[in-house]
mmCIF file of C-alpha atoms in Angstrom:
data_model
loop_
_atom_site.group_PDB
_atom_site.id
_atom_site.type_symbol
_atom_site.label_atom_id
_atom_site.label_comp_id
_atom_site.label_asym_id
_atom_site.label_seq_id
_atom_site.Cartn_x
_atom_site.Cartn_y
_atom_site.Cartn_z
ATOM 1 C CA MET A 244 -0.224 0.075 -0.061
ATOM 2 C CA SER A 245 1.207 3.461 -0.801
ATOM 3 C CA LEU A 246 2.351 6.234 1.591
ATOM 4 C CA PHE A 247 -0.643 8.353 -0.186
ATOM 5 C CA SER A 248 -3.108 5.705 -0.138
ATOM 6 C CA ILE A 249 -2.469 5.433 3.632
ATOM 7 C CA HIS A 250 -2.968 9.258 4.020
ATOM 8 C CA SER A 251 -5.974 9.130 2.052
ATOM 9 C CA ARG A 252 -7.700 6.376 4.236
ATOM 10 C CA VAL A 253 -6.132 7.941 7.648
ATOM 11 C CA GLY A 254 -8.003 11.398 5.857
ATOM 12 C CA VAL A 255 -11.160 9.697 5.421
ATOM 13 C CA GLY A 256 -11.023 8.394 8.590
ATOM 14 C CA LEU A 257 -10.221 11.384 10.690
ATOM 15 C CA LEU A 258 -13.035 13.459 9.083
ATOM 16 C CA ALA A 259 -15.506 10.710 9.876
ATOM 17 C CA VAL A 260 -14.614 10.891 12.978
ATOM 18 C CA ALA A 261 -14.589 14.579 13.063
ATOM 19 C CA PHE A 262 -18.008 14.921 11.797
ATOM 20 C CA SER A 263 -19.216 12.549 14.713
ATOM 21 C CA LEU A 264 -17.940 14.709 17.732
ATOM 22 C CA PRO A 265 -19.844 17.487 19.561
ATOM 23 C CA SER A 266 -18.491 20.614 17.973
ATOM 24 C CA PRO A 267 -18.856 24.048 20.299
ATOM 25 C CA GLY A 268 -17.065 26.334 18.334
ATOM 26 C CA PHE A 269 -14.175 26.699 15.315
ATOM 27 C CA ALA A 270 -10.478 28.062 17.324
ATOM 28 C CA ALA A 271 -8.957 30.983 15.882
ATOM 29 C CA SER A 272 -8.725 29.872 12.359
ATOM 30 C CA SER A 273 -4.796 30.673 12.372
ATOM 31 C CA GLY A 274 -2.087 28.659 13.376
ATOM 32 C CA THR A 275 -3.149 25.266 12.992
ATOM 33 C CA TRP A 276 -0.280 24.297 10.802
ATOM 34 C CA LEU A 277 3.176 23.880 11.438
ATOM 35 C CA GLN A 278 6.071 25.891 9.444
ATOM 36 C CA THR A 279 7.662 22.593 8.275
ATOM 37 C CA ARG A 280 8.511 20.648 5.177
ATOM 38 C CA ASP A 281 10.546 17.986 3.792
ATOM 39 C CA SER A 282 13.904 19.048 4.992
ATOM 40 C CA ASN A 283 15.708 17.057 2.055
ATOM 41 C CA PRO A 284 17.747 19.632 0.349
ATOM 42 C CA PHE A 285 16.704 18.529 -2.959
ATOM 43 C CA ALA A 286 12.760 18.831 -1.753
ATOM 44 C CA LEU A 287 13.950 22.323 -0.475
ATOM 45 C CA ALA A 288 14.851 23.324 -3.874
ATOM 46 C CA SER A 289 11.364 22.777 -5.493
ATOM 47 C CA GLY A 290 8.033 24.739 -5.457
ATOM 48 C CA LEU A 291 6.714 22.156 -2.578
ATOM 49 C CA PRO A 292 4.446 24.759 -0.693
ATOM 50 C CA LEU A 293 4.216 25.291 2.944
ATOM 51 C CA ALA A 294 1.058 24.114 4.899
ATOM 52 C CA PRO A 295 -1.767 26.851 4.895
ATOM 53 C CA ALA A 296 -1.303 30.361 6.946
ATOM 54 C CA ILE A 297 -4.634 32.202 7.832
ATOM 55 C CA PRO A 298 -4.524 35.482 9.388
ATOM 56 C CA GLN A 299 -7.566 36.856 11.086
ATOM 57 C CA GLU A 300 -9.208 39.327 8.758
ATOM 58 C CA GLY A 301 -6.925 42.421 8.261
ATOM 59 C CA ARG A 302 -3.981 41.447 10.122
ATOM 60 C CA TRP A 303 -0.469 40.145 9.415
ATOM 61 C CA GLN A 304 1.167 37.036 10.324
ATOM 62 C CA PHE A 305 5.103 36.668 10.400
ATOM 63 C CA ASP A 306 6.780 33.370 11.023
ATOM 64 C CA VAL A 307 10.851 33.501 11.505
ATOM 65 C CA THR A 308 11.667 29.784 10.836
ATOM 66 C CA PHE A 309 15.199 28.355 11.670
ATOM 67 C CA ASN A 310 15.409 24.278 10.663
ATOM 68 C CA VAL A 311 18.624 21.875 10.951
ATOM 69 C CA ALA A 312 18.165 18.275 9.032
ATOM 70 C CA ASN A 313 21.209 15.492 9.310
ATOM 71 C CA THR A 314 21.515 12.811 7.051
ATOM 72 C CA GLU A 315 24.121 10.074 6.071
ATOM 73 C CA LEU A 316 23.061 7.501 3.531
ATOM 74 C CA ALA A 317 24.519 5.583 0.454
ATOM 75 C CA GLN A 318 21.334 4.300 -1.794
ATOM 76 C CA PHE A 319 21.871 2.366 -5.006
ATOM 77 C CA ARG A 320 18.725 1.782 -7.644
ATOM 78 C CA ASP A 321 19.229 0.372 -11.382
ATOM 79 C CA GLY A 322 22.458 1.787 -12.101
ATOM 80 C CA ALA A 323 22.137 4.876 -10.392
ATOM 81 C CA SER A 324 23.664 5.604 -6.614
ATOM 82 C CA LEU A 325 23.160 8.439 -4.321
ATOM 83 C CA VAL A 326 26.006 9.210 -1.189
ATOM 84 C CA PHE A 327 24.813 11.807 1.095
ATOM 85 C CA ASP A 328 26.810 12.965 3.983
ATOM 86 C CA ALA A 329 25.824 16.489 5.143
ATOM 87 C CA GLU A 330 23.423 18.616 7.573
ATOM 88 C CA THR A 331 21.503 21.527 6.382
ATOM 89 C CA HIS A 332 20.697 24.691 8.230
ATOM 90 C CA GLU A 333 17.519 26.762 6.819
ATOM 91 C CA SER A 334 16.622 30.291 7.986
ATOM 92 C CA ARG A 335 13.291 31.333 6.690
ATOM 93 C CA ILE A 336 11.053 34.631 6.834
ATOM 94 C CA SER A 337 7.318 34.188 5.708
ATOM 95 C CA ALA A 338 5.058 37.351 6.084
ATOM 96 C CA ALA A 339 1.301 36.438 5.159
ATOM 97 C CA HIS A 340 -1.810 39.056 5.103
ATOM 98 C CA ALA A 341 -5.484 38.323 5.333
ATOM 99 C CA PHE A 342 -6.782 41.195 3.062
ATOM 100 C CA ASN A 343 -10.411 40.083 4.412
ATOM 101 C CA GLU A 344 -12.506 37.637 5.535
ATOM 102 C CA ARG A 345 -12.132 35.313 2.256
ATOM 103 C CA TRP A 346 -8.720 36.135 0.785
ATOM 104 C CA SER A 347 -4.892 35.795 2.337
ATOM 105 C CA LEU A 348 -1.206 36.356 0.383
ATOM 106 C CA ARG A 349 1.581 35.276 1.573
ATOM 107 C CA ALA A 350 5.506 35.599 0.833
ATOM 108 C CA SER A 351 8.442 33.188 2.026
ATOM 109 C CA LEU A 352 12.025 33.376 1.162
ATOM 110 C CA GLY A 353 14.776 31.112 2.775
ATOM 111 C CA TYR A 354 18.677 30.694 3.241
ATOM 112 C CA LEU A 355 20.158 27.829 3.043
ATOM 113 C CA THR A 356 23.555 26.759 4.446
ATOM 114 C CA ILE A 357 24.953 22.878 3.816
ATOM 115 C CA GLY A 358 28.023 21.538 5.525
ATOM 116 C CA ASP A 359 29.206 19.210 7.951
ATOM 117 C CA GLY A 360 27.155 20.329 10.926
ATOM 118 C CA PHE A 361 27.088 19.163 14.594
ATOM 119 C CA LEU A 362 24.053 16.797 15.042
ATOM 120 C CA ASP A 363 26.243 13.690 14.207
ATOM 121 C CA ALA A 364 26.805 12.545 17.868
ATOM 122 C CA PRO A 365 23.190 13.378 18.909
ATOM 123 C CA VAL A 366 21.650 12.045 16.019
ATOM 124 C CA GLU A 367 23.560 8.716 16.631
ATOM 125 C CA ARG A 368 22.914 8.575 20.626
ATOM 126 C CA PHE A 369 19.115 8.925 19.609
ATOM 127 C CA HIS A 370 18.583 6.019 16.827
ATOM 128 C CA ARG A 371 21.200 3.750 19.554
ATOM 129 C CA ALA A 372 18.299 4.323 22.435
ATOM 130 C CA PHE A 373 15.533 3.229 19.893
ATOM 131 C CA GLY A 374 17.615 0.506 18.670
ATOM 132 C CA PHE A 375 17.890 1.726 15.265
ATOM 133 C CA ASP A 376 21.035 0.924 13.949
ATOM 134 C CA ASN A 377 20.532 3.034 10.416
ATOM 135 C CA GLY A 378 21.581 5.649 12.463
ATOM 136 C CA ASP A 379 24.896 5.206 12.803
ATOM 137 C CA ARG A 380 27.414 7.646 11.398
ATOM 138 C CA GLY A 381 30.912 7.395 9.900
ATOM 139 C CA GLN A 382 30.170 4.456 8.051
ATOM 140 C CA LEU A 383 30.720 5.894 4.353
ATOM 141 C CA GLY A 384 34.313 7.009 5.242
ATOM 142 C CA THR A 385 33.745 10.404 3.606
ATOM 143 C CA THR A 386 34.384 14.035 5.212
ATOM 144 C CA ALA A 387 31.333 15.953 4.968
ATOM 145 C CA PRO A 388 29.688 17.659 3.326
ATOM 146 C CA VAL A 389 29.445 14.985 0.821
ATOM 147 C CA ILE A 390 26.542 14.869 -2.173
ATOM 148 C CA GLU A 391 27.282 12.949 -5.277
ATOM 149 C CA VAL A 392 24.337 11.373 -7.939
ATOM 150 C CA ARG A 393 25.479 9.271 -10.344
ATOM 151 C CA ASP A 394 23.595 7.307 -13.138
ATOM 152 C CA THR A 395 25.293 4.641 -15.234
ATOM 153 C CA GLY A 396 28.667 5.819 -14.399
ATOM 154 C CA ILE A 397 27.796 9.698 -15.146
ATOM 155 C CA THR A 398 28.046 12.149 -12.554
ATOM 156 C CA ARG A 399 24.895 14.053 -12.560
ATOM 157 C CA TYR A 400 25.271 16.189 -9.539
ATOM 158 C CA ALA A 401 28.350 16.927 -7.072
ATOM 159 C CA LEU A 402 29.016 18.876 -3.920
ATOM 160 C CA ASP A 403 32.046 18.179 -1.950
ATOM 161 C CA LYS A 404 32.448 21.530 0.113
ATOM 162 C CA ALA A 405 30.162 23.961 2.478
ATOM 163 C CA SER A 406 27.486 25.693 0.365
ATOM 164 C CA SER A 407 25.323 28.649 1.003
ATOM 165 C CA GLY A 408 22.998 30.947 -0.666
ATOM 166 C CA SER A 409 19.221 32.253 -1.251
ATOM 167 C CA GLY A 410 16.700 29.280 -1.711
ATOM 168 C CA PRO A 411 13.657 29.881 -3.834
ATOM 169 C CA LEU A 412 10.795 32.680 -3.590
ATOM 170 C CA LEU A 413 7.462 30.846 -2.560
ATOM 171 C CA ILE A 414 4.250 33.120 -2.664
ATOM 172 C CA ASP A 415 0.910 31.567 -1.936
ATOM 173 C CA LEU A 416 -2.497 33.019 -2.792
ATOM 174 C CA THR A 417 -5.565 31.619 -0.545
ATOM 175 C CA ARG A 418 -9.121 31.462 -0.850
ATOM 176 C CA GLN A 419 -10.815 30.566 2.809
ATOM 177 C CA TRP A 420 -14.712 29.509 3.088
ATOM 178 C CA GLN A 421 -16.518 29.353 6.640
ATOM 179 C CA LEU A 422 -18.543 26.550 6.501
ATOM 180 C CA SER A 423 -19.496 26.467 10.142
ATOM 181 C CA ASP A 424 -18.315 27.874 13.532
ATOM 182 C CA GLN A 425 -16.117 25.167 13.779
ATOM 183 C CA HIS A 426 -15.250 23.906 10.125
ATOM 184 C CA LEU A 427 -13.191 25.553 7.563
ATOM 185 C CA PHE A 428 -12.234 24.708 3.979
ATOM 186 C CA GLY A 429 -9.977 26.770 1.769
ATOM 187 C CA ILE A 430 -7.686 26.188 -1.123
ATOM 188 C CA ALA A 431 -4.124 27.636 -2.250
ATOM 189 C CA LEU A 432 -2.719 28.479 -5.714
ATOM 190 C CA GLY A 433 1.042 28.556 -4.851
ATOM 191 C CA GLY A 434 4.071 29.725 -7.070
ATOM 192 C CA LYS A 435 7.839 29.364 -6.519
ATOM 193 C CA LEU A 436 10.434 31.778 -8.630
ATOM 194 C CA ALA A 437 13.956 30.821 -8.816
ATOM 195 C CA THR A 438 15.994 33.295 -6.489
ATOM 196 C CA GLY A 439 19.113 30.281 -5.443
ATOM 197 C CA SER A 440 21.340 28.496 -7.576
ATOM 198 C CA VAL A 441 21.499 24.896 -8.753
ATOM 199 C CA ARG A 442 25.086 24.609 -7.989
ATOM 200 C CA ARG A 443 24.993 25.255 -4.842
ATOM 201 C CA LEU A 444 21.836 23.121 -3.831
ATOM 202 C CA THR A 445 19.533 26.332 -3.248
ATOM 203 C CA ASP A 446 17.317 25.929 -6.040
ATOM 204 C CA SER A 447 16.140 23.845 -8.969
ATOM 205 C CA ASP A 448 16.168 26.835 -11.249
ATOM 206 C CA SER A 449 12.509 25.762 -12.493
ATOM 207 C CA SER A 450 9.289 27.707 -12.127
ATOM 208 C CA ASP A 451 6.802 26.128 -10.108
ATOM 209 C CA VAL A 452 3.033 26.357 -9.883
ATOM 210 C CA SER A 453 0.970 24.142 -7.149
ATOM 211 C CA LEU A 454 -2.724 23.723 -6.311
ATOM 212 C CA SER A 455 -4.180 22.254 -2.987
ATOM 213 C CA ALA A 456 -7.315 22.322 -1.171
ATOM 214 C CA PHE A 457 -7.564 21.943 2.771
ATOM 215 C CA SER A 458 -9.754 21.514 5.612
ATOM 216 C CA MET A 459 -9.661 22.426 9.228
ATOM 217 C CA MET A 460 -11.970 21.610 12.131
ATOM 218 C CA ALA A 461 -11.963 22.347 15.895
ATOM 219 C CA PHE A 462 -13.690 20.524 18.788
ATOM 220 C CA GLY A 463 -14.523 22.174 21.434
ATOM 221 C CA GLU A 464 -11.455 24.690 22.796
ATOM 222 C CA ARG A 465 -8.528 22.087 22.788
ATOM 223 C CA LEU A 466 -8.148 19.894 19.524
ATOM 224 C CA ASP A 467 -7.984 21.295 15.799
ATOM 225 C CA LEU A 468 -7.571 18.842 13.119
ATOM 226 C CA GLY A 469 -6.310 19.631 9.430
ATOM 227 C CA ILE A 470 -5.956 17.819 6.195
ATOM 228 C CA ARG A 471 -4.850 18.764 3.133
ATOM 229 C CA ALA A 472 -3.694 17.546 -0.153
ATOM 230 C CA GLY A 473 -2.605 18.928 -3.760
ATOM 231 C CA MET A 474 -0.318 18.855 -7.205
ATOM 232 C CA LEU A 475 2.803 20.636 -7.993
ATOM 233 C CA LEU A 476 3.546 21.202 -11.411
ATOM 234 C CA ARG A 477 7.345 21.918 -12.405
ATOM 235 C CA SER A 478 9.155 23.531 -15.595
ATOM 236 C CA GLY A 479 12.135 24.174 -16.556
ATOM 237 C CA ASN A 480 13.947 22.319 -14.013
ATOM 238 C CA HIS A 481 17.997 22.086 -14.116
ATOM 239 C CA LEU A 482 18.932 19.762 -11.151
ATOM 240 C CA LEU A 483 19.082 16.423 -11.724
ATOM 241 C CA GLU A 484 16.809 17.533 -15.202
ATOM 242 C CA GLU A 485 17.265 14.477 -16.914
ATOM 243 C CA HIS A 486 15.349 12.822 -13.748
ATOM 244 C CA ALA A 487 13.032 15.196 -12.647
ATOM 245 C CA ARG A 488 9.181 14.854 -12.426
ATOM 246 C CA ASP A 489 7.089 17.375 -13.839
ATOM 247 C CA GLN A 490 4.050 16.460 -11.800
ATOM 248 C CA VAL A 491 4.236 15.871 -7.868
ATOM 249 C CA PRO A 492 1.622 15.447 -5.302
ATOM 250 C CA PHE A 493 1.794 16.122 -2.056
ATOM 251 C CA ALA A 494 -0.474 15.822 1.119
ATOM 252 C CA GLY A 495 -0.407 16.749 4.949
ATOM 253 C CA ILE A 496 -2.227 16.148 7.975
ATOM 254 C CA VAL A 497 -2.019 17.924 11.219
ATOM 255 C CA LEU A 498 -3.509 17.595 14.714
ATOM 256 C CA ARG A 499 -2.847 20.076 17.500
ATOM 257 C CA TYR A 500 -4.151 19.619 21.236
ATOM 258 C CA ARG A 501 -4.198 22.404 23.129
ATOM 259 C CA LEU A 502 -2.611 21.808 27.041
ATOM 260 C CA GLY A 503 -3.868 24.853 28.851
ATOM 261 C CA ASP A 504 -4.120 28.528 28.103
ATOM 262 C CA LYS A 505 0.070 28.772 26.716
ATOM 263 C CA TRP A 506 1.174 25.185 25.701
ATOM 264 C CA SER A 507 0.150 23.173 23.105
ATOM 265 C CA ALA A 508 1.359 19.704 21.181
ATOM 266 C CA TRP A 509 1.359 19.059 17.858
ATOM 267 C CA LEU A 510 1.691 15.749 15.397
ATOM 268 C CA GLN A 511 1.768 16.855 11.717
ATOM 269 C CA SER A 512 2.983 14.646 8.436
ATOM 270 C CA ASP A 513 4.301 16.339 5.519
ATOM 271 C CA ALA A 514 4.168 14.104 2.481
ATOM 272 C CA HIS A 515 4.873 14.064 -0.635
ATOM 273 C CA GLY A 516 5.778 11.854 -4.023
ATOM 274 C CA ALA A 517 8.362 10.809 -6.121
ATOM 275 C CA LEU A 518 10.559 14.203 -7.050
ATOM 276 C CA HIS A 519 12.516 12.017 -9.485
ATOM 277 C CA ARG A 520 12.588 8.764 -11.638
ATOM 278 C CA ARG A 521 14.994 5.975 -11.653
ATOM 279 C CA LEU A 522 17.021 7.136 -9.070
ATOM 280 C CA PRO A 523 17.543 5.831 -5.181
ATOM 281 C CA ASP A 524 14.653 6.532 -2.490
ATOM 282 C CA PHE A 525 15.814 9.732 -1.112
ATOM 283 C CA LEU A 526 15.597 11.081 -4.361
ATOM 284 C CA GLY A 527 13.346 9.049 -6.482
ATOM 285 C CA GLY A 528 10.816 7.868 -3.435
ATOM 286 C CA THR A 529 7.841 8.748 -1.715
ATOM 287 C CA ALA A 530 8.743 10.896 1.268
ATOM 288 C CA ASN A 531 7.115 12.030 4.447
ATOM 289 C CA GLN A 532 8.327 13.730 7.305
ATOM 290 C CA LEU A 533 6.813 13.210 10.757
ATOM 291 C CA ASN A 534 6.725 16.383 13.121
ATOM 292 C CA PHE A 535 6.385 16.175 16.721
ATOM 293 C CA GLY A 536 6.351 19.349 18.541
ATOM 294 C CA LEU A 537 5.216 21.762 21.328
ATOM 295 C CA SER A 538 4.521 25.118 21.490
ATOM 296 C CA ARG A 539 4.103 28.063 23.788
ATOM 297 C CA ARG A 540 1.881 31.401 23.365
ATOM 298 C CA LEU A 541 4.648 34.313 24.402
ATOM 299 C CA GLY A 542 1.790 37.260 25.035
ATOM 300 C CA ASN A 543 -1.039 37.325 23.399
ATOM 301 C CA ALA A 544 0.623 38.351 19.713
ATOM 302 C CA SER A 545 3.309 35.475 19.499
ATOM 303 C CA GLU A 546 4.076 31.797 19.860
ATOM 304 C CA LEU A 547 7.439 29.588 20.290
ATOM 305 C CA GLN A 548 7.337 26.627 18.364
ATOM 306 C CA VAL A 549 9.754 23.473 18.751
ATOM 307 C CA THR A 550 9.713 20.465 16.269
ATOM 308 C CA LEU A 551 11.806 17.318 16.014
ATOM 309 C CA ALA A 552 11.077 15.403 12.841
ATOM 310 C CA GLU A 553 11.880 11.843 11.637
ATOM 311 C CA ASP A 554 11.830 10.335 8.396
ATOM 312 C CA LEU A 555 8.977 7.574 7.685
ATOM 313 C CA PRO A 556 9.684 5.707 5.551
ATOM 314 C CA ALA A 557 12.900 5.619 6.650
ATOM 315 C CA LEU A 558 15.509 7.301 4.277
ATOM 316 C CA HIS A 559 13.314 8.677 1.838
ATOM 317 C CA SER A 560 13.849 12.240 3.173
ATOM 318 C CA SER A 561 15.902 13.654 5.919
ATOM 319 C CA ASP A 562 17.278 11.077 8.756
ATOM 320 C CA VAL A 563 16.508 13.776 11.959
ATOM 321 C CA ALA A 564 15.471 16.966 11.544
ATOM 322 C CA LEU A 565 14.682 20.116 14.080
ATOM 323 C CA THR A 566 12.721 23.067 13.694
ATOM 324 C CA LEU A 567 12.349 26.135 15.824
ATOM 325 C CA ASN A 568 9.771 28.642 14.857
ATOM 326 C CA TRP A 569 8.471 32.288 16.047
ATOM 327 C CA ARG A 570 5.077 33.295 15.053
ATOM 328 C CA MET A 571 4.170 36.494 15.047
ATOM 329 C CA ARG A 572 0.474 38.353 14.647
ATOM 330 C CA THR A 573 -0.282 41.674 14.790
ATOM 331 C CA GLY A 574 -3.894 43.214 15.950
ATOM 332 C CA GLN A 575 -3.935 40.653 18.731
#
């Protein structure tokens, strides 16, 4: 059974449960989703959109995000190979504004650094604590950073020194419908502009467009549920262009539970289809990043979110990712 089939069944099941539960009222429409994506730099270089951001009418929402992801692996498939030993640091600023109760616009720009990093030892200890031997570091005999993609003896991409630069500019326009006090539905049209570098692995040089639909529901004052699904269309890709797919589906599910007036617990799944053909799973397989998060309100206008992400299935996305996000809203 494919990951997207599993997502679909889980989504249908959650919706069935959702509509059977009593719902006294819908919580604040903004803030239901975490500011996370697949931390694989080949995914960050694409136009895969962030989860929806829906500020309240006439207000702004700002997100300042820092993400660290660490991966070491060697994979092979049908004459193609991948060696990946690197740590990525992404800093991102996003600004969203709701023009009225229906329409909102967001722009997001990131800066990516690829190097040797500092998470090797903590990641190894974390995996060993749970008995996972695929997290051991230092097995490749490489000196990070090393990223090399080969196909039939030809090097398709190679990076062997620290690199940094601006990532793509992401823009999305959202239209929402308040179906009831506790249920919101929306569609989002996203776009990606190439503002980074293929050589530095911060951009694919493509012009991408995405279209997605999402639904958010609240149950009482504590539990929020969100689901989304969409399609990414890519054009002019110069990063592994011989293997790049022009259409990539994506989907996500989020659960947020408020532990009190200030604290919340999160579980969010960010999944997408294969970005490439005939390449090892890290590049050519369906990927999913499962995020476990905690957040704390800082006054009435801001919130601090901390998340830990694991790859599920293993070795299809970044091994371990940590994200720190500071969310601020105007007019609170």
